[in-house]
Amino acid sequence: MIASCALVGFSVALMVYLIPTQIVESSGGLSPRLFPYAACIATGLGGMALFVRSIRRPSSTNSEVKSTFSLLPLSVLVSLATFIFLFEKVGYFVSAPVLIAALMLIYGNRSPLIVLTTTAVSSISLYVMFVYGLNLYLGG
């Protein structure tokens, strides 16, 4: 229930304060505020649905919550931090394949052929999309 209230509050705060003050309204065509507003509305509706669901089906008081510690989130966080560090130091062509391969290994893919193929295809596809599709130079 707390998470649903936080989602609704966050989306309302974004819609009332952040989007109007940080995104300039344009005079013609699609407004640059359209997609941020749509995302805020979707987040708010999701929070409301979660709130209604938590009221309709309250958790039983006898249920025990098992506390489990997982290294998965920490591993992903370390991988992303390493990616950012490598991206700044050596560029895209070294850092992106390292990140993709590391994430595949973290999530349990052990086939070398699949890891290498996915890493190569993903890195090249992302590079082509950013450089040629969006005209954003990735470095390296």
Tab-separated table of C-alpha atoms in Angstrom:
chain	number	residue	atom	x	y	z
A	1	MET	CA	0.000	0.000	0.000
A	2	ILE	CA	2.893	2.350	0.733
A	3	ALA	CA	4.399	1.763	-2.700
A	4	SER	CA	1.109	2.577	-4.418
A	5	CYS	CA	0.776	5.844	-2.504
A	6	ALA	CA	4.371	6.708	-3.353
A	7	LEU	CA	3.758	6.060	-7.063
A	8	VAL	CA	0.654	8.235	-7.120
A	9	GLY	CA	2.369	11.002	-5.153
A	10	PHE	CA	5.427	10.862	-7.378
A	11	SER	CA	3.384	11.087	-10.566
A	12	VAL	CA	1.302	13.976	-9.227
A	13	ALA	CA	4.438	15.850	-8.146
A	14	LEU	CA	5.961	15.388	-11.578
A	15	MET	CA	2.797	16.532	-13.346
A	16	VAL	CA	2.250	19.563	-11.134
A	17	TYR	CA	5.778	20.791	-10.602
A	18	LEU	CA	8.521	19.237	-12.681
A	19	ILE	CA	7.057	18.915	-16.174
A	20	PRO	CA	5.569	22.440	-16.403
A	21	THR	CA	8.715	24.090	-15.061
A	22	GLN	CA	11.360	22.055	-16.887
A	23	ILE	CA	9.854	21.299	-20.317
A	24	VAL	CA	9.144	24.264	-22.563
A	25	GLU	CA	5.794	24.268	-24.353
A	26	SER	CA	6.049	24.511	-28.133
A	27	SER	CA	3.592	26.341	-30.339
A	28	GLY	CA	3.167	23.859	-33.177
A	29	GLY	CA	2.959	20.135	-33.643
A	30	LEU	CA	3.260	17.630	-30.844
A	31	SER	CA	4.090	19.142	-27.505
A	32	PRO	CA	7.345	17.998	-25.898
A	33	ARG	CA	5.296	17.578	-22.714
A	34	LEU	CA	3.071	14.880	-24.236
A	35	PHE	CA	5.210	11.818	-23.486
A	36	PRO	CA	6.253	12.899	-19.967
A	37	TYR	CA	2.602	13.577	-19.131
A	38	ALA	CA	1.591	10.208	-20.614
A	39	ALA	CA	4.255	8.447	-18.535
A	40	CYS	CA	3.103	10.255	-15.377
A	41	ILE	CA	-0.531	9.385	-16.033
A	42	ALA	CA	0.384	5.734	-16.636
A	43	THR	CA	2.446	5.663	-13.430
A	44	GLY	CA	-0.383	7.258	-11.460
A	45	LEU	CA	-2.954	4.826	-12.860
A	46	GLY	CA	-0.668	1.911	-12.049
A	47	GLY	CA	-0.274	3.212	-8.504
A	48	MET	CA	-4.040	3.558	-8.134
A	49	ALA	CA	-4.588	0.029	-9.445
A	50	LEU	CA	-2.010	-1.263	-6.980
A	51	PHE	CA	-3.751	0.629	-4.169
A	52	VAL	CA	-7.167	-0.813	-5.064
A	53	ARG	CA	-5.693	-4.298	-5.340
A	54	SER	CA	-4.053	-4.011	-1.922
A	55	ILE	CA	-7.356	-2.929	-0.357
A	56	ARG	CA	-9.364	-5.727	-1.981
A	57	ARG	CA	-6.881	-8.472	-1.114
A	58	PRO	CA	-5.143	-7.574	2.124
A	59	SER	CA	-2.295	-9.846	3.044
A	60	SER	CA	-2.984	-12.368	5.751
A	61	THR	CA	-1.431	-11.655	9.123
A	62	ASN	CA	-0.198	-15.232	9.488
A	63	SER	CA	1.952	-15.219	6.388
A	64	GLU	CA	5.659	-15.261	7.027
A	65	VAL	CA	7.892	-13.200	4.840
A	66	LYS	CA	11.068	-15.050	4.058
A	67	SER	CA	14.037	-12.798	4.065
A	68	THR	CA	16.391	-13.804	1.312
A	69	PHE	CA	19.561	-12.083	0.301
A	70	SER	CA	20.384	-12.100	-3.366
A	71	LEU	CA	23.604	-10.983	-4.978
A	72	LEU	CA	21.828	-10.420	-8.295
A	73	PRO	CA	20.901	-6.730	-7.767
A	74	LEU	CA	24.360	-5.967	-6.402
A	75	SER	CA	25.996	-7.746	-9.349
A	76	VAL	CA	23.924	-5.765	-11.841
A	77	LEU	CA	24.757	-2.516	-10.035
A	78	VAL	CA	28.488	-3.294	-10.096
A	79	SER	CA	28.239	-4.198	-13.802
A	80	LEU	CA	26.549	-0.898	-14.635
A	81	ALA	CA	29.093	1.077	-12.603
A	82	THR	CA	31.904	-0.736	-14.411
A	83	PHE	CA	30.239	0.043	-17.736
A	84	ILE	CA	30.069	3.756	-16.932
A	85	PHE	CA	33.712	3.786	-15.841
A	86	LEU	CA	34.862	1.897	-18.954
A	87	PHE	CA	32.675	3.981	-21.262
A	88	GLU	CA	34.350	7.164	-20.054
A	89	LYS	CA	37.870	5.715	-20.229
A	90	VAL	CA	37.951	3.487	-23.320
A	91	GLY	CA	34.716	4.137	-25.207
A	92	TYR	CA	31.730	2.212	-26.442
A	93	PHE	CA	33.358	-0.651	-28.332
A	94	VAL	CA	35.049	-2.019	-25.230
A	95	SER	CA	32.481	-1.186	-22.565
A	96	ALA	CA	29.242	-2.284	-24.261
A	97	PRO	CA	30.332	-5.859	-25.074
A	98	VAL	CA	31.742	-6.243	-21.554
A	99	LEU	CA	28.433	-5.104	-20.026
A	100	ILE	CA	26.257	-7.271	-22.259
A	101	ALA	CA	28.379	-10.371	-21.683
A	102	ALA	CA	28.542	-9.736	-17.924
A	103	LEU	CA	24.777	-9.317	-17.653
A	104	MET	CA	24.169	-12.475	-19.670
A	105	LEU	CA	26.502	-14.422	-17.386
A	106	ILE	CA	24.936	-12.904	-14.258
A	107	TYR	CA	21.463	-13.947	-15.420
A	108	GLY	CA	22.617	-17.506	-16.028
A	109	ASN	CA	23.436	-17.869	-19.711
A	110	ARG	CA	26.506	-20.105	-19.908
A	111	SER	CA	26.646	-20.951	-23.620
A	112	PRO	CA	29.757	-19.248	-25.071
A	113	LEU	CA	28.318	-19.189	-28.595
A	114	ILE	CA	25.105	-17.481	-27.499
A	115	VAL	CA	26.949	-14.999	-25.271
A	116	LEU	CA	29.407	-14.040	-28.028
A	117	THR	CA	26.744	-13.847	-30.741
A	118	THR	CA	24.337	-11.796	-28.651
A	119	THR	CA	27.123	-9.504	-27.488
A	120	ALA	CA	28.339	-8.837	-31.032
A	121	VAL	CA	24.886	-8.365	-32.573
A	122	SER	CA	23.628	-6.176	-29.706
A	123	SER	CA	26.718	-3.967	-29.649
A	124	ILE	CA	26.686	-3.411	-33.400
A	125	SER	CA	22.912	-2.849	-33.489
A	126	LEU	CA	23.033	-0.290	-30.691
A	127	TYR	CA	25.951	1.501	-32.330
A	128	VAL	CA	24.187	1.689	-35.698
A	129	MET	CA	20.950	2.852	-34.066
A	130	PHE	CA	22.643	5.631	-32.102
A	131	VAL	CA	25.127	6.827	-34.721
A	132	TYR	CA	23.093	6.511	-37.904
A	133	GLY	CA	19.544	6.639	-36.591
A	134	LEU	CA	19.879	9.290	-33.891
A	135	ASN	CA	23.087	11.033	-35.026
A	136	LEU	CA	24.655	10.593	-31.583
A	137	TYR	CA	28.362	9.779	-31.531
A	138	LEU	CA	29.191	7.114	-28.952
A	139	GLY	CA	32.957	7.432	-28.959
A	140	GLY	CA	35.541	4.718	-29.258
